[in-house]
Amino acid sequence: MPGLKTLALTVAVRGGARWENETRLGWSHLLEHLVFKGAGDMGARDIVERIEAEGGTINAATGYERTSFEVRALDGSLGLAMQVVSDLVFRPRLDPAEIEREKDVVAQEIAEAFDTPDDHVFEMAQTKAFASQSMGRPILGSVESLAPVTRESIGDWRARLYSPDRMVVAVSGAVDEAELLALAERWFGQAVATPAEAPEPATFTGGAATLSRKIEQANIVFQLPSVSATDPDLPAMRLFTEILGGGMASRLFQSAREERGLAYAIDAYQEAYEDIGVLGVYAGAAADRAVELADVCAGEIRALATDGPTDAELSRAKAVLKAGLWMSDESPASRAGRNAAQTLIYGAPVSSDDSAARIAAATADDLRRVGQRVLATGLSATSVLGPKAAHAAGAAFVKGLAK
């Protein structure tokens, strides 16, 4: 990206919580923590100090389908960034004492997520959407599932999870291609691939979850099966989601908040996994108005799927999504992360021009069709966390969809 003084490095691997079974629940996330406790010739403090001494930052994240390591740094720091991340993924120390300490740290993280209603309610919905599957288990795992981890077992899991044949190195910003290729060969080219079993295909099962909590607001999530990352209808589904609840001009914001005052926070989202997707709605509402809110949400989904969008709504949604593409292009970190993820999914990055063309080509009929695809399954996953008076919202949402 000409003219920039910084760069962004993303090293992403196609592997995460979805590759786990019940006996390894949470191991991928724990491993991501552990590699920062020492790798190569670096201790935990050395890792961050080497990056920060050059004005950079380093972070990592574990998801269901990908684990990513990210470095932001000044021009000229690519060699250091590549060396540090290479040590993290291929040469972590995995000291037994650190493993036991980090189990306690993750236990606190698990407790924090449980204590945060607008986090835990999503976990509840995911568990119902993908019951008895790795996609429905918490990424953080549990205290019990992490207890058996040893240096040998987590080392074996690292070799399987961080296998270079499922890894992408992406850099954006102040980077020279020849330098990048030489560094990639030096720091990643000698790694040995370790085959791992492919995860089982995901199936949206659906169900309802409630949890009483003495808090002021009810936290509510409604989920419906949607399209995957490779489905040709993904652009139409993203437009559908944007019109439904993507911003202040969206149907849900206007009908639930502005017209009825049912919720302060309400939005819709689309999660596109490799072989399945989820259309979701999150809202925070007063417990005694949760049922009314659920009926409004179901009604807006049904109406958009039946009648389609107006011309103005479709035009606005296309402008918003295209603006997001261009804004992402102007951020080295966003570009590196997006290119890495797309290469893992599609085999190569997808240009913003191509993505914008697919968005522009979507019609109102396309949005009606994807909406009908969502409703045709008859499945939903609902979760309500908060006062007991709100617990009927899940059933009200299901009833509202069937009207």
mmCIF file of C-alpha atoms in Angstrom, residues 1 8-12 66 68 70 167-173 175 180 325 328-329 331-352 355:
data_model
loop_
_atom_site.group_PDB
_atom_site.id
_atom_site.type_symbol
_atom_site.label_atom_id
_atom_site.label_comp_id
_atom_site.label_asym_id
_atom_site.label_seq_id
_atom_site.Cartn_x
_atom_site.Cartn_y
_atom_site.Cartn_z
ATOM 1 C CA MET A 1 0.000 0.000 0.000
ATOM 2 C CA ALA A 8 0.226 -5.469 9.215
ATOM 3 C CA LEU A 9 1.094 -9.165 9.358
ATOM 4 C CA THR A 10 -1.522 -11.893 9.779
ATOM 5 C CA VAL A 11 -0.605 -15.555 10.086
ATOM 6 C CA ALA A 12 -3.836 -17.532 9.960
ATOM 7 C CA ARG A 66 -9.454 -20.152 12.251
ATOM 8 C CA SER A 68 -4.879 -15.941 13.793
ATOM 9 C CA GLU A 70 -1.512 -10.458 14.122
ATOM 10 C CA MET A 167 -1.543 -21.796 7.073
ATOM 11 C CA VAL A 168 -1.493 -18.445 5.258
ATOM 12 C CA VAL A 169 0.975 -15.595 5.771
ATOM 13 C CA ALA A 170 -0.516 -12.274 4.661
ATOM 14 C CA VAL A 171 1.078 -8.831 4.854
ATOM 15 C CA SER A 172 -0.300 -5.423 3.871
ATOM 16 C CA GLY A 173 1.051 -1.897 4.024
ATOM 17 C CA VAL A 175 5.927 -4.350 2.456
ATOM 18 C CA LEU A 180 8.129 -11.135 2.124
ATOM 19 C CA LEU A 325 -15.181 -2.910 1.506
ATOM 20 C CA SER A 328 -11.379 -2.184 4.875
ATOM 21 C CA ASP A 329 -9.074 -1.691 1.898
ATOM 22 C CA SER A 331 -6.643 -0.445 6.688
ATOM 23 C CA PRO A 332 -3.519 -2.661 6.466
ATOM 24 C CA ALA A 333 -4.722 -4.848 9.348
ATOM 25 C CA SER A 334 -8.176 -5.344 7.824
ATOM 26 C CA ARG A 335 -6.727 -6.105 4.413
ATOM 27 C CA ALA A 336 -4.190 -8.632 5.742
ATOM 28 C CA GLY A 337 -6.774 -10.378 7.901
ATOM 29 C CA ARG A 338 -9.374 -10.493 5.139
ATOM 30 C CA ASN A 339 -6.913 -11.780 2.537
ATOM 31 C CA ALA A 340 -5.696 -14.507 4.873
ATOM 32 C CA ALA A 341 -9.238 -15.654 5.685
ATOM 33 C CA GLN A 342 -10.343 -15.598 2.043
ATOM 34 C CA THR A 343 -7.295 -17.579 0.943
ATOM 35 C CA LEU A 344 -8.101 -20.271 3.488
ATOM 36 C CA ILE A 345 -11.733 -20.417 2.343
ATOM 37 C CA TYR A 346 -11.518 -19.775 -1.404
ATOM 38 C CA GLY A 347 -7.882 -20.529 -2.225
ATOM 39 C CA ALA A 348 -7.082 -16.896 -3.081
ATOM 40 C CA PRO A 349 -8.038 -13.383 -1.967
ATOM 41 C CA VAL A 350 -11.188 -11.886 -3.456
ATOM 42 C CA SER A 351 -10.758 -8.337 -4.719
ATOM 43 C CA SER A 352 -13.045 -5.644 -3.396
ATOM 44 C CA SER A 355 -17.117 -8.380 -4.075
#
